[in-house]
Amino acid sequence: PAIIRAERVEKYYSQPSENRIQVISPTDLSIVQGEIIALLGPSGSGKSTLLRMLTGLSTPSAGQVYWHEAPIQSADVNVSIVFQSFALFPWLTVLENIEAPLKARGVDAATRRKRSLKILDTVGLDGFQAAYPKELSGGMRQRVGFARALVVEPEVLFMDEPFSALDVLTAENLRSELLELWHKKTIPTKSIFIVTHNIEEAVLLADRIIVLGRNPGHIRTDFRVNLAHP
Ligand code: ADP
Ligand code: ADP
């Protein structure tokens, strides 16, 4: 059974000239429990557009996205998104950043603290809770980004080019740590959906790769990666 399922979703944007720009042509896809999916495609192929529709942030022009088989717009969706740019609150400490989504959900202070400290430890940030984002390296900031996304225990963790703003070595380290945590089942999420333009990253991380073509964005290939994970 799918956690999220897209049925014939399309996205087009209207132009003043009345020409429609088709960004996603009719697309079907499912996200099920226990898989890492990579959405691979060149810049401008519609990856972010598809991600926004799969998370309920944007409404398809046609078709429907389902959350546990209910229309996503009226469902109680539990997903998180990690962004390329980290998108941390600069005026909040590391711990306060991680607590923020729990605060927004009305979780009490003691529980917030407990859950945030636990996830902080998981992503290797212990000792940094009182630091501010500007005092951290890019890699450490993205660890905060991961922690903030994971603290709500999302059913699906979405990531939009999460390693693209990092230098090669830092990206490599974070990627393999993520994979290790995933295989040890220490990441509190059921599935990971990662948007990337990096083929190597897709092959290294994903169980399944969806390739989005351009002009207009449509699924060219959807295949399972038959590599045994280390
Ligand atoms: P990717 O994430 O693969 O780089 P995007 O989903 O960001 O691709 O964009 C796909 C195409 O849709 C681009 O040509 C972009 O300019 C266009 N686009 C995205 N959002 C909008 C919008 N709200 N209005 C008009 N065009 C858009
Ligand atoms: P909805 O259909 O629910 O209104 P959209 O998918 O149209 O949502 O979301 C609009 C988003 O797309 C806004 O965040 C806006 O900043 C962004 N956007 C607008 N124009 C473009 C563009 N040309 N390329 C990429 N993103 C765009």
mmCIF file of C-alpha atoms and ligand atoms in Angstrom:
data_model
loop_
_atom_site.group_PDB
_atom_site.id
_atom_site.type_symbol
_atom_site.label_atom_id
_atom_site.label_comp_id
_atom_site.label_asym_id
_atom_site.label_seq_id
_atom_site.Cartn_x
_atom_site.Cartn_y
_atom_site.Cartn_z
ATOM 1 C CA PRO A 1 0.000 0.000 0.000
ATOM 2 C CA ALA A 2 1.268 3.417 -0.944
ATOM 3 C CA ILE A 3 1.890 6.177 1.592
ATOM 4 C CA ILE A 4 1.702 8.731 -1.203
ATOM 5 C CA ARG A 5 0.327 8.011 -4.659
ATOM 6 C CA ALA A 6 0.126 10.340 -7.626
ATOM 7 C CA GLU A 7 -2.421 9.520 -10.285
ATOM 8 C CA ARG A 8 -2.107 11.202 -13.668
ATOM 9 C CA VAL A 9 -0.824 14.410 -12.105
ATOM 10 C CA GLU A 10 0.000 17.292 -14.399
ATOM 11 C CA LYS A 11 1.178 20.802 -13.863
ATOM 12 C CA TYR A 12 0.981 23.628 -16.301
ATOM 13 C CA TYR A 13 1.391 27.317 -15.816
ATOM 14 C CA SER A 14 -0.684 29.837 -17.676
ATOM 15 C CA GLN A 15 1.048 32.543 -19.641
ATOM 16 C CA PRO A 16 -0.277 36.035 -20.351
ATOM 17 C CA SER A 17 -0.231 35.002 -24.013
ATOM 18 C CA GLU A 18 -2.665 32.214 -23.046
ATOM 19 C CA ASN A 19 -0.136 29.602 -24.037
ATOM 20 C CA ARG A 20 0.109 27.021 -21.339
ATOM 21 C CA ILE A 21 3.514 25.897 -20.230
ATOM 22 C CA GLN A 22 3.395 22.225 -19.393
ATOM 23 C CA VAL A 23 5.876 21.524 -16.608
ATOM 24 C CA ILE A 24 4.772 17.987 -15.708
ATOM 25 C CA SER A 25 2.895 15.770 -18.161
ATOM 26 C CA PRO A 26 0.546 13.101 -16.819
ATOM 27 C CA THR A 27 2.523 11.159 -14.239
ATOM 28 C CA ASP A 28 1.815 8.181 -11.991
ATOM 29 C CA LEU A 29 4.010 7.266 -9.061
ATOM 30 C CA SER A 30 3.866 5.697 -5.627
ATOM 31 C CA ILE A 31 5.962 5.999 -2.504
ATOM 32 C CA VAL A 32 5.758 2.896 -0.326
ATOM 33 C CA GLN A 33 7.212 2.068 3.057
ATOM 34 C CA GLY A 34 10.877 1.139 3.366
ATOM 35 C CA GLU A 35 12.315 2.622 0.195
ATOM 36 C CA ILE A 36 14.650 5.400 -0.775
ATOM 37 C CA ILE A 37 13.523 6.917 -4.059
ATOM 38 C CA ALA A 38 15.647 9.319 -6.070
ATOM 39 C CA LEU A 39 13.984 11.708 -8.486
ATOM 40 C CA LEU A 40 16.657 12.460 -11.037
ATOM 41 C CA GLY A 41 16.524 15.023 -13.789
ATOM 42 C CA PRO A 42 18.283 18.049 -15.242
ATOM 43 C CA SER A 43 17.670 21.531 -13.940
ATOM 44 C CA GLY A 44 14.275 22.789 -15.082
ATOM 45 C CA SER A 45 12.830 19.310 -15.660
ATOM 46 C CA GLY A 46 10.141 19.840 -13.026
ATOM 47 C CA LYS A 47 11.599 18.014 -10.019
ATOM 48 C CA SER A 48 10.678 20.705 -7.495
ATOM 49 C CA THR A 49 7.259 21.085 -9.064
ATOM 50 C CA LEU A 50 6.610 17.356 -8.663
ATOM 51 C CA LEU A 51 7.923 17.406 -5.082
ATOM 52 C CA ARG A 52 5.596 20.277 -4.214
ATOM 53 C CA MET A 53 2.615 18.343 -5.544
ATOM 54 C CA LEU A 54 3.621 15.109 -3.768
ATOM 55 C CA THR A 55 3.818 16.944 -0.442
ATOM 56 C CA GLY A 56 0.549 18.800 -0.891
ATOM 57 C CA LEU A 57 2.283 22.192 -1.072
ATOM 58 C CA SER A 58 0.936 22.749 -4.549
ATOM 59 C CA THR A 59 -2.195 21.607 -6.321
ATOM 60 C CA PRO A 60 -1.893 19.659 -9.580
ATOM 61 C CA SER A 61 -3.488 21.266 -12.647
ATOM 62 C CA ALA A 62 -4.996 17.842 -13.349
ATOM 63 C CA GLY A 63 -4.929 14.452 -11.660
ATOM 64 C CA GLN A 64 -4.822 13.728 -7.953
ATOM 65 C CA VAL A 65 -2.322 13.004 -5.193
ATOM 66 C CA TYR A 66 -3.412 10.597 -2.452
ATOM 67 C CA TRP A 67 -2.155 10.320 1.113
ATOM 68 C CA HIS A 68 -2.920 6.775 2.309
ATOM 69 C CA GLU A 69 -5.508 6.645 -0.478
ATOM 70 C CA ALA A 70 -7.336 9.807 0.656
ATOM 71 C CA PRO A 71 -7.108 13.029 -1.372
ATOM 72 C CA ILE A 72 -4.013 14.769 -0.013
ATOM 73 C CA GLN A 73 -5.605 18.222 0.265
ATOM 74 C CA SER A 74 -7.953 16.990 3.008
ATOM 75 C CA ALA A 75 -5.549 14.569 4.678
ATOM 76 C CA ASP A 76 -3.456 14.899 7.810
ATOM 77 C CA VAL A 77 -0.103 14.790 6.026
ATOM 78 C CA ASN A 78 3.033 14.013 7.986
ATOM 79 C CA VAL A 79 6.064 14.740 5.828
ATOM 80 C CA SER A 80 9.163 16.888 6.168
ATOM 81 C CA ILE A 81 11.279 18.609 3.557
ATOM 82 C CA VAL A 82 15.018 19.213 3.740
ATOM 83 C CA PHE A 83 16.107 22.079 1.503
ATOM 84 C CA GLN A 84 19.335 22.707 -0.361
ATOM 85 C CA SER A 85 19.665 26.105 1.324
ATOM 86 C CA PHE A 86 19.119 24.648 4.853
ATOM 87 C CA ALA A 87 16.469 27.325 5.565
ATOM 88 C CA LEU A 88 17.329 27.550 9.260
ATOM 89 C CA PHE A 89 16.110 30.363 11.495
ATOM 90 C CA PRO A 90 19.288 32.454 12.047
ATOM 91 C CA TRP A 91 17.988 34.027 15.264
ATOM 92 C CA LEU A 92 17.404 30.654 16.923
ATOM 93 C CA THR A 93 19.977 28.276 18.397
ATOM 94 C CA VAL A 94 20.496 24.788 16.994
ATOM 95 C CA LEU A 95 18.249 23.294 19.640
ATOM 96 C CA GLU A 96 15.554 25.944 19.148
ATOM 97 C CA ASN A 97 15.655 25.369 15.387
ATOM 98 C CA ILE A 98 15.093 21.661 15.904
ATOM 99 C CA GLU A 99 12.316 22.264 18.414
ATOM 100 C CA ALA A 100 10.504 24.734 16.143
ATOM 101 C CA PRO A 101 8.338 22.239 14.194
ATOM 102 C CA LEU A 102 7.303 20.548 17.453
ATOM 103 C CA LYS A 103 6.399 23.922 18.934
ATOM 104 C CA ALA A 104 4.299 24.651 15.853
ATOM 105 C CA ARG A 105 2.473 21.365 16.462
ATOM 106 C CA GLY A 106 1.759 22.283 20.071
ATOM 107 C CA VAL A 107 4.043 19.707 21.697
ATOM 108 C CA ASP A 108 4.826 20.586 25.327
ATOM 109 C CA ALA A 109 8.236 21.993 26.294
ATOM 110 C CA ALA A 110 9.545 18.955 28.140
ATOM 111 C CA THR A 111 8.694 16.542 25.316
ATOM 112 C CA ARG A 112 10.117 18.980 22.762
ATOM 113 C CA ARG A 113 13.390 19.141 24.611
ATOM 114 C CA LYS A 114 13.640 15.387 25.042
ATOM 115 C CA ARG A 115 12.888 14.550 21.410
ATOM 116 C CA SER A 116 15.140 17.302 20.059
ATOM 117 C CA LEU A 117 18.129 16.238 22.151
ATOM 118 C CA LYS A 118 17.663 12.654 21.016
ATOM 119 C CA ILE A 119 17.619 13.506 17.304
ATOM 120 C CA LEU A 120 20.485 15.965 17.794
ATOM 121 C CA ASP A 121 22.544 13.071 19.068
ATOM 122 C CA THR A 122 21.469 10.833 16.156
ATOM 123 C CA VAL A 123 22.711 13.293 13.525
ATOM 124 C CA GLY A 124 26.017 13.907 15.330
ATOM 125 C CA LEU A 125 25.294 17.378 16.703
ATOM 126 C CA ASP A 126 25.713 16.723 20.409
ATOM 127 C CA GLY A 127 27.520 19.616 22.025
ATOM 128 C CA PHE A 128 26.232 22.113 19.476
ATOM 129 C CA GLN A 129 22.760 22.772 20.854
ATOM 130 C CA ALA A 130 23.500 26.321 22.022
ATOM 131 C CA ALA A 131 25.297 27.378 18.810
ATOM 132 C CA TYR A 132 23.717 29.650 16.208
ATOM 133 C CA PRO A 133 23.576 28.606 12.540
ATOM 134 C CA LYS A 134 26.077 31.275 11.480
ATOM 135 C CA GLU A 135 28.694 29.717 13.754
ATOM 136 C CA LEU A 136 28.436 26.370 11.950
ATOM 137 C CA SER A 137 29.944 24.978 8.762
ATOM 138 C CA GLY A 138 27.679 24.071 5.845
ATOM 139 C CA GLY A 139 27.779 20.403 6.725
ATOM 140 C CA MET A 140 26.818 21.082 10.328
ATOM 141 C CA ARG A 141 24.007 23.363 9.220
ATOM 142 C CA GLN A 142 22.610 20.637 7.043
ATOM 143 C CA ARG A 143 22.774 18.248 9.985
ATOM 144 C CA VAL A 144 20.545 20.737 11.796
ATOM 145 C CA GLY A 145 18.301 20.706 8.715
ATOM 146 C CA PHE A 146 18.058 16.901 8.885
ATOM 147 C CA ALA A 147 17.394 16.968 12.629
ATOM 148 C CA ARG A 148 14.660 19.570 12.278
ATOM 149 C CA ALA A 149 13.022 17.520 9.536
ATOM 150 C CA LEU A 150 13.263 14.249 11.444
ATOM 151 C CA VAL A 151 12.181 15.428 14.882
ATOM 152 C CA VAL A 152 8.508 15.202 13.852
ATOM 153 C CA GLU A 153 9.037 11.576 12.765
ATOM 154 C CA PRO A 154 7.716 12.184 9.251
ATOM 155 C CA GLU A 155 6.314 9.218 7.367
ATOM 156 C CA VAL A 156 8.200 10.380 4.295
ATOM 157 C CA LEU A 157 11.340 12.492 4.430
ATOM 158 C CA PHE A 158 11.616 14.635 1.304
ATOM 159 C CA MET A 159 14.937 16.166 0.387
ATOM 160 C CA ASP A 160 15.416 18.719 -2.383
ATOM 161 C CA GLU A 161 19.076 18.673 -3.483
ATOM 162 C CA PRO A 162 20.183 18.394 0.161
ATOM 163 C CA PHE A 163 23.886 18.000 -0.603
ATOM 164 C CA SER A 164 24.229 20.431 -3.506
ATOM 165 C CA ALA A 165 25.338 23.408 -1.425
ATOM 166 C CA LEU A 166 28.108 21.431 0.279
ATOM 167 C CA ASP A 167 31.655 20.765 -0.810
ATOM 168 C CA VAL A 168 32.318 17.333 -2.309
ATOM 169 C CA LEU A 169 33.910 15.756 0.736
ATOM 170 C CA THR A 170 31.313 17.031 3.209
ATOM 171 C CA ALA A 171 28.541 15.860 0.892
ATOM 172 C CA GLU A 172 30.128 12.427 0.623
ATOM 173 C CA ASN A 173 30.413 12.091 4.401
ATOM 174 C CA LEU A 174 26.872 13.204 5.085
ATOM 175 C CA ARG A 175 25.509 10.926 2.356
ATOM 176 C CA SER A 176 27.183 7.818 3.718
ATOM 177 C CA GLU A 177 26.163 8.686 7.270
ATOM 178 C CA LEU A 178 22.576 9.085 6.148
ATOM 179 C CA LEU A 179 22.687 5.719 4.422
ATOM 180 C CA GLU A 180 24.236 4.052 7.444
ATOM 181 C CA LEU A 181 21.586 5.479 9.777
ATOM 182 C CA TRP A 182 18.862 4.407 7.348
ATOM 183 C CA HIS A 183 20.128 0.829 7.210
ATOM 184 C CA LYS A 184 20.467 0.705 10.992
ATOM 185 C CA LYS A 185 16.861 1.943 11.114
ATOM 186 C CA THR A 186 17.816 4.796 13.436
ATOM 187 C CA ILE A 187 16.194 7.436 11.238
ATOM 188 C CA PRO A 188 12.612 8.012 12.384
ATOM 189 C CA THR A 189 10.976 7.911 8.954
ATOM 190 C CA LYS A 190 9.448 5.199 6.767
ATOM 191 C CA SER A 191 10.657 6.352 3.359
ATOM 192 C CA ILE A 192 13.020 8.853 1.817
ATOM 193 C CA PHE A 193 12.381 10.747 -1.408
ATOM 194 C CA ILE A 194 15.403 12.638 -2.652
ATOM 195 C CA VAL A 195 15.435 15.100 -5.512
ATOM 196 C CA THR A 196 18.784 15.358 -7.251
ATOM 197 C CA HIS A 197 20.464 16.185 -10.555
ATOM 198 C CA ASN A 198 23.454 14.055 -9.531
ATOM 199 C CA ILE A 199 23.391 10.587 -11.114
ATOM 200 C CA GLU A 200 26.061 9.206 -8.824
ATOM 201 C CA GLU A 201 24.161 10.364 -5.774
ATOM 202 C CA ALA A 202 20.987 8.733 -7.044
ATOM 203 C CA VAL A 203 22.737 5.419 -7.687
ATOM 204 C CA LEU A 204 24.539 5.479 -4.333
ATOM 205 C CA LEU A 205 21.494 6.280 -2.228
ATOM 206 C CA ALA A 206 18.388 4.996 -3.892
ATOM 207 C CA ASP A 207 16.573 1.677 -4.127
ATOM 208 C CA ARG A 208 14.593 3.082 -7.005
ATOM 209 C CA ILE A 209 15.351 5.877 -9.443
ATOM 210 C CA ILE A 210 12.775 7.893 -11.288
ATOM 211 C CA VAL A 211 14.179 9.812 -14.228
ATOM 212 C CA LEU A 212 12.366 12.933 -15.291
ATOM 213 C CA GLY A 213 12.883 14.065 -18.859
ATOM 214 C CA ARG A 214 12.465 17.614 -20.039
ATOM 215 C CA ASN A 215 10.163 19.300 -22.535
ATOM 216 C CA PRO A 216 7.787 18.799 -20.837
ATOM 217 C CA GLY A 217 8.702 16.893 -17.675
ATOM 218 C CA HIS A 218 7.567 13.310 -17.899
ATOM 219 C CA ILE A 219 8.818 10.091 -16.398
ATOM 220 C CA ARG A 220 11.255 8.532 -18.812
ATOM 221 C CA THR A 221 12.330 5.647 -16.633
ATOM 222 C CA ASP A 222 11.474 4.206 -13.266
ATOM 223 C CA PHE A 223 13.805 1.439 -12.247
ATOM 224 C CA ARG A 224 15.042 -0.485 -9.297
ATOM 225 C CA VAL A 225 18.716 -0.301 -8.401
ATOM 226 C CA ASN A 226 20.138 -3.794 -8.046
ATOM 227 C CA LEU A 227 23.195 -2.939 -6.048
ATOM 228 C CA ALA A 228 23.643 -4.610 -2.699
ATOM 229 C CA HIS A 229 24.052 -1.846 -0.167
ATOM 230 C CA PRO A 230 27.243 -2.044 1.883
HETATM 231 P P1 ADP B 1 13.685 21.579 -11.335
HETATM 232 O O1 ADP B 1 13.354 21.460 -9.888
HETATM 233 O O2 ADP B 1 13.823 20.256 -12.016
HETATM 234 O O3 ADP B 1 14.841 22.472 -11.601
HETATM 235 P P2 ADP B 1 11.252 23.177 -11.433
HETATM 236 O O4 ADP B 1 10.149 22.314 -10.966
HETATM 237 O O5 ADP B 1 11.810 24.160 -10.488
HETATM 238 O O6 ADP B 1 12.419 22.243 -12.050
HETATM 239 O O7 ADP B 1 10.776 23.988 -12.715
HETATM 240 C C1 ADP B 1 10.334 23.354 -13.909
HETATM 241 C C2 ADP B 1 9.921 24.413 -14.896
HETATM 242 O O8 ADP B 1 8.720 25.024 -14.471
HETATM 243 C C3 ADP B 1 10.925 25.535 -15.062
HETATM 244 O O9 ADP B 1 10.947 25.884 -16.420
HETATM 245 C C4 ADP B 1 10.340 26.662 -14.202
HETATM 246 O O10 ADP B 1 10.749 27.923 -14.659
HETATM 247 C C5 ADP B 1 8.859 26.430 -14.377
HETATM 248 N N1 ADP B 1 8.064 26.862 -13.208
HETATM 249 C C6 ADP B 1 8.134 26.351 -11.957
HETATM 250 N N2 ADP B 1 7.251 26.930 -11.133
HETATM 251 C C7 ADP B 1 6.599 27.841 -11.888
HETATM 252 C C8 ADP B 1 5.557 28.794 -11.632
HETATM 253 N N3 ADP B 1 4.987 28.898 -10.418
HETATM 254 N N4 ADP B 1 5.149 29.576 -12.645
HETATM 255 C C9 ADP B 1 5.691 29.469 -13.870
HETATM 256 N N5 ADP B 1 6.670 28.594 -14.186
HETATM 257 C C10 ADP B 1 7.119 27.801 -13.219
HETATM 258 P P1 ADP B 2 -0.340 26.505 -6.471
HETATM 259 O O1 ADP B 2 -0.610 25.884 -7.813
HETATM 260 O O2 ADP B 2 -0.844 25.699 -5.323
HETATM 261 O O3 ADP B 2 -0.710 27.966 -6.382
HETATM 262 P P2 ADP B 2 2.352 26.751 -7.429
HETATM 263 O O4 ADP B 2 2.963 25.456 -7.786
HETATM 264 O O5 ADP B 2 1.850 27.657 -8.492
HETATM 265 O O6 ADP B 2 1.242 26.508 -6.308
HETATM 266 O O7 ADP B 2 3.396 27.531 -6.522
HETATM 267 C C1 ADP B 2 3.863 28.775 -6.797
HETATM 268 C C2 ADP B 2 5.299 28.766 -6.354
HETATM 269 O O8 ADP B 2 6.151 28.723 -7.493
HETATM 270 C C3 ADP B 2 5.677 30.000 -5.574
HETATM 271 O O9 ADP B 2 6.406 29.620 -4.434
HETATM 272 C C4 ADP B 2 6.546 30.793 -6.523
HETATM 273 O O10 ADP B 2 7.545 31.482 -5.828
HETATM 274 C C5 ADP B 2 7.132 29.739 -7.429
HETATM 275 N N1 ADP B 2 7.389 30.232 -8.812
HETATM 276 C C6 ADP B 2 6.705 31.182 -9.455
HETATM 277 N N2 ADP B 2 7.170 31.365 -10.689
HETATM 278 C C7 ADP B 2 8.216 30.500 -10.843
HETATM 279 C C8 ADP B 2 9.126 30.185 -11.913
HETATM 280 N N3 ADP B 2 9.085 30.776 -13.098
HETATM 281 N N4 ADP B 2 10.033 29.217 -11.705
HETATM 282 C C9 ADP B 2 10.096 28.588 -10.536
HETATM 283 N N5 ADP B 2 9.273 28.832 -9.481
HETATM 284 C C10 ADP B 2 8.357 29.770 -9.639
#
